[in-house]
Amino acid sequence: MSTTWHVLGAGSLGTLWAARLARAGLPVTLILRDQARLARYRTTPGLTLIEQGHAQSYPVSAQTSDSPEPIDRLLVACKAYDAPGAVAQLARRLTPNAEVILLQNGLGSQDAVAAQLPQARCIFASSTEGAFRQSDGSVVFAGHGFTWLGDTTHPTAPLWLDDLEAAGIPHQWSTDILTRLWRKLALNCAINPLTVLYQCRNGGLQQHQCEVATLCTELAELLEYCGQPAAAQDLQTEVARVIQATAANFSSMYQDVASGRRTEIRYLLGHACQAALRHRLSLPHLQQLHVRLAGYLDARGLPSD
Ligand code: NAP
């Protein structure tokens, strides 16, 4: 009998993972925020995933954190700012050898979760897959991509990667997951905040090349200080490549702000600035960008941390 995948958070990424695992015949249980969400979910045919315009529903079972069922494997698919609190509510249900897979973008939330669960194996993930929720609760699989998974304390890959294979989730075990997360964080810091401040698509940053280049220089310096020289390599070239390749797209942070949703600033630019402070590193442009973005969010009534 396969181990059940408990999926915490049935949002975009949670639905994308849960639907594919369930489709492969693997046992999946959703953990929803509260009884009201659970009652509403039970009026639906299950999770609905839209792929290439085709909607399919998956009748995945669901519960709240109050359920007494033990958890051996937990996939955390909340936003970074929700993850530590949401996992804390489940700590008593985790079995002694539980494994916790963390899908959060940025850095900081993974360590906060791991610190709460010294007995569990925490696996960090970095994904380039893309999904978004429609107003009716269904989720659109918008961008095919890849997910790297790794454990900063233990290099051995878990056996359940076979489940991901069976579910058709493109993935690879990574022995340098922190380097991948730092690299993605740096790309994100160089692009996303400026798209919010200039109110532009990614391609609009081609008009602000000097500013982007200065940020890349400071971010590369930070990565070196944080012991991540590989993540610093050719950062500016890659940032320019991403801006060009995604010129027509609005960044995820831009979309969050445009929809009045909280951003993950604290785990991206906030984490970078905190790390600089810890290393007593002066990165004036990065710090000024953080102040500008926080001010912009404040002015719109959105959390700036
Ligand atoms: P999302 O659509 O907002 O989904 C988050 C889900 O977590 C929501 O359904 C939310 O429930 C749920 N949640 C929050 N607190 C909870 C709690 N205490 N108990 C149960 N459920 C709870 O977010 P997302 O886009 O999937 O992003 C999740 C993470 O993946 C983020 O760190 C993001 O940066 C990262 N990521 C996302 C993508 C993507 O394409 N979406 C790609 C790569 C990485 P409610 O609906 O009740 O609020």
PDB file of C-alpha atoms and ligand atoms in Angstrom, residues 7-16 31-34 37 40 63 65 76-83 85-87 89-90 103-106 109 125-133 139-140 142-143 184 188 252 256 261 264 268, ligand 1:
ATOM      1  CA  VAL A   7      -1.427  18.022   0.417  1.00  0.00           C
ATOM      2  CA  LEU A   8      -1.636  21.150   2.576  1.00  0.00           C
ATOM      3  CA  GLY A   9      -3.268  23.937   0.553  1.00  0.00           C
ATOM      4  CA  ALA A  10      -5.473  23.301  -2.465  1.00  0.00           C
ATOM      5  CA  GLY A  11      -4.424  26.413  -4.387  1.00  0.00           C
ATOM      6  CA  SER A  12      -2.650  26.547  -7.747  1.00  0.00           C
ATOM      7  CA  LEU A  13       0.372  24.380  -7.107  1.00  0.00           C
ATOM      8  CA  GLY A  14      -1.369  22.136  -4.552  1.00  0.00           C
ATOM      9  CA  THR A  15      -4.101  21.321  -7.078  1.00  0.00           C
ATOM     10  CA  LEU A  16      -1.565  20.769  -9.862  1.00  0.00           C
ATOM     11  CA  ILE A  31      -5.910  19.484   4.014  1.00  0.00           C
ATOM     12  CA  LEU A  32      -8.072  22.595   3.752  1.00  0.00           C
ATOM     13  CA  ARG A  33      -7.962  25.740   5.861  1.00  0.00           C
ATOM     14  CA  ASP A  34     -11.195  25.328   7.829  1.00  0.00           C
ATOM     15  CA  ARG A  37     -13.632  25.595   2.981  1.00  0.00           C
ATOM     16  CA  ARG A  40     -17.628  24.273   0.078  1.00  0.00           C
ATOM     17  CA  GLN A  63     -10.133  17.117   5.630  1.00  0.00           C
ATOM     18  CA  SER A  65      -6.040  20.065  10.267  1.00  0.00           C
ATOM     19  CA  VAL A  76       3.184  21.940   1.738  1.00  0.00           C
ATOM     20  CA  ALA A  77       1.613  24.002  -1.043  1.00  0.00           C
ATOM     21  CA  CYS A  78       0.759  27.211   0.856  1.00  0.00           C
ATOM     22  CA  LYS A  79       2.298  30.601   0.196  1.00  0.00           C
ATOM     23  CA  ALA A  80       5.606  31.169   2.025  1.00  0.00           C
ATOM     24  CA  TYR A  81       3.977  33.520   4.567  1.00  0.00           C
ATOM     25  CA  ASP A  82       1.351  30.885   5.467  1.00  0.00           C
ATOM     26  CA  ALA A  83       3.565  27.785   5.490  1.00  0.00           C
ATOM     27  CA  GLY A  85       1.708  28.593  10.700  1.00  0.00           C
ATOM     28  CA  ALA A  86      -0.157  26.020   8.620  1.00  0.00           C
ATOM     29  CA  VAL A  87       2.437  23.310   9.308  1.00  0.00           C
ATOM     30  CA  GLN A  89      -1.219  23.118  13.193  1.00  0.00           C
ATOM     31  CA  LEU A  90      -0.280  19.680  11.846  1.00  0.00           C
ATOM     32  CA  LEU A 103       7.113  23.941  -2.513  1.00  0.00           C
ATOM     33  CA  GLN A 104       7.536  27.575  -1.418  1.00  0.00           C
ATOM     34  CA  ASN A 105       9.293  30.125  -3.554  1.00  0.00           C
ATOM     35  CA  GLY A 106      12.090  32.248  -2.071  1.00  0.00           C
ATOM     36  CA  SER A 109       9.986  29.858   5.132  1.00  0.00           C
ATOM     37  CA  ALA A 125      11.657  22.099  -3.860  1.00  0.00           C
ATOM     38  CA  SER A 126      12.192  24.655  -6.593  1.00  0.00           C
ATOM     39  CA  SER A 127       9.732  24.566  -9.466  1.00  0.00           C
ATOM     40  CA  THR A 128       9.421  26.264 -12.838  1.00  0.00           C
ATOM     41  CA  GLU A 129       5.929  24.867 -13.417  1.00  0.00           C
ATOM     42  CA  GLY A 130       3.163  27.444 -13.668  1.00  0.00           C
ATOM     43  CA  ALA A 131      -0.463  27.304 -12.581  1.00  0.00           C
ATOM     44  CA  PHE A 132      -3.140  29.794 -11.606  1.00  0.00           C
ATOM     45  CA  ARG A 133      -6.576  29.686 -10.046  1.00  0.00           C
ATOM     46  CA  VAL A 139      -6.780  25.600 -11.698  1.00  0.00           C
ATOM     47  CA  VAL A 140      -5.158  26.175 -15.080  1.00  0.00           C
ATOM     48  CA  ALA A 142      -0.319  27.338 -17.531  1.00  0.00           C
ATOM     49  CA  GLY A 143       3.332  26.485 -17.950  1.00  0.00           C
ATOM     50  CA  LYS A 184      15.830  31.739  -8.466  1.00  0.00           C
ATOM     51  CA  ASN A 188      13.235  37.168  -8.929  1.00  0.00           C
ATOM     52  CA  SER A 252       3.984  36.830 -10.465  1.00  0.00           C
ATOM     53  CA  ASP A 256      -0.287  39.595  -7.055  1.00  0.00           C
ATOM     54  CA  ARG A 261      -3.050  39.881  -3.123  1.00  0.00           C
ATOM     55  CA  GLU A 264       6.030  37.010  -0.935  1.00  0.00           C
ATOM     56  CA  LEU A 268      12.503  37.260  -1.749  1.00  0.00           C
TER      57      LEU A 268
HETATM   58  P1  NAP B   1      -2.136  29.768  -3.899  1.00  0.00           P
HETATM   59  O1  NAP B   1      -2.792  29.489  -5.202  1.00  0.00           O
HETATM   60  O2  NAP B   1      -2.462  31.027  -3.181  1.00  0.00           O
HETATM   61  O3  NAP B   1      -2.444  28.520  -2.952  1.00  0.00           O
HETATM   62  C1  NAP B   1      -2.094  28.496  -1.606  1.00  0.00           C
HETATM   63  C2  NAP B   1      -3.131  27.669  -0.890  1.00  0.00           C
HETATM   64  O4  NAP B   1      -2.723  27.485   0.460  1.00  0.00           O
HETATM   65  C3  NAP B   1      -4.517  28.333  -0.863  1.00  0.00           C
HETATM   66  O5  NAP B   1      -5.464  27.403  -1.371  1.00  0.00           O
HETATM   67  C4  NAP B   1      -4.751  28.600   0.600  1.00  0.00           C
HETATM   68  O6  NAP B   1      -6.077  28.416   1.018  1.00  0.00           O
HETATM   69  C5  NAP B   1      -3.921  27.499   1.226  1.00  0.00           C
HETATM   70  N1  NAP B   1      -3.652  27.718   2.643  1.00  0.00           N
HETATM   71  C6  NAP B   1      -3.099  28.780   3.255  1.00  0.00           C
HETATM   72  N2  NAP B   1      -3.063  28.597   4.590  1.00  0.00           N
HETATM   73  C7  NAP B   1      -3.603  27.380   4.814  1.00  0.00           C
HETATM   74  C8  NAP B   1      -3.871  26.627   5.993  1.00  0.00           C
HETATM   75  N3  NAP B   1      -3.557  27.094   7.209  1.00  0.00           N
HETATM   76  N4  NAP B   1      -4.447  25.411   5.876  1.00  0.00           N
HETATM   77  C9  NAP B   1      -4.792  24.935   4.654  1.00  0.00           C
HETATM   78  N5  NAP B   1      -4.576  25.602   3.498  1.00  0.00           N
HETATM   79  C10 NAP B   1      -3.994  26.816   3.584  1.00  0.00           C
HETATM   80  O7  NAP B   1      -0.558  29.735  -4.039  1.00  0.00           O
HETATM   81  P2  NAP B   1       0.330  29.009  -5.161  1.00  0.00           P
HETATM   82  O8  NAP B   1       0.394  29.870  -6.362  1.00  0.00           O
HETATM   83  O9  NAP B   1      -0.078  27.593  -5.295  1.00  0.00           O
HETATM   84  O10 NAP B   1       1.771  29.087  -4.474  1.00  0.00           O
HETATM   85  C11 NAP B   1       2.201  28.227  -3.439  1.00  0.00           C
HETATM   86  C12 NAP B   1       3.729  28.360  -3.349  1.00  0.00           C
HETATM   87  O11 NAP B   1       4.292  27.822  -4.546  1.00  0.00           O
HETATM   88  C13 NAP B   1       4.202  29.815  -3.280  1.00  0.00           C
HETATM   89  O12 NAP B   1       5.326  29.926  -2.445  1.00  0.00           O
HETATM   90  C14 NAP B   1       4.579  30.131  -4.718  1.00  0.00           C
HETATM   91  O13 NAP B   1       5.558  31.151  -4.835  1.00  0.00           O
HETATM   92  C15 NAP B   1       5.131  28.792  -5.169  1.00  0.00           C
HETATM   93  N6  NAP B   1       5.089  28.599  -6.628  1.00  0.00           N
HETATM   94  C16 NAP B   1       3.898  28.776  -7.297  1.00  0.00           C
HETATM   95  C17 NAP B   1       3.875  28.579  -8.666  1.00  0.00           C
HETATM   96  C18 NAP B   1       2.590  28.769  -9.452  1.00  0.00           C
HETATM   97  O14 NAP B   1       2.634  28.716 -10.699  1.00  0.00           O
HETATM   98  N7  NAP B   1       1.443  28.976  -8.846  1.00  0.00           N
HETATM   99  C19 NAP B   1       5.041  28.205  -9.347  1.00  0.00           C
HETATM  100  C20 NAP B   1       6.214  28.008  -8.629  1.00  0.00           C
HETATM  101  C21 NAP B   1       6.225  28.220  -7.257  1.00  0.00           C
HETATM  102  P3  NAP B   1      -7.237  29.470   0.727  1.00  0.00           P
HETATM  103  O15 NAP B   1      -7.657  29.182  -0.677  1.00  0.00           O
HETATM  104  O16 NAP B   1      -8.246  29.030   1.725  1.00  0.00           O
HETATM  105  O17 NAP B   1      -6.679  30.825   0.932  1.00  0.00           O
END
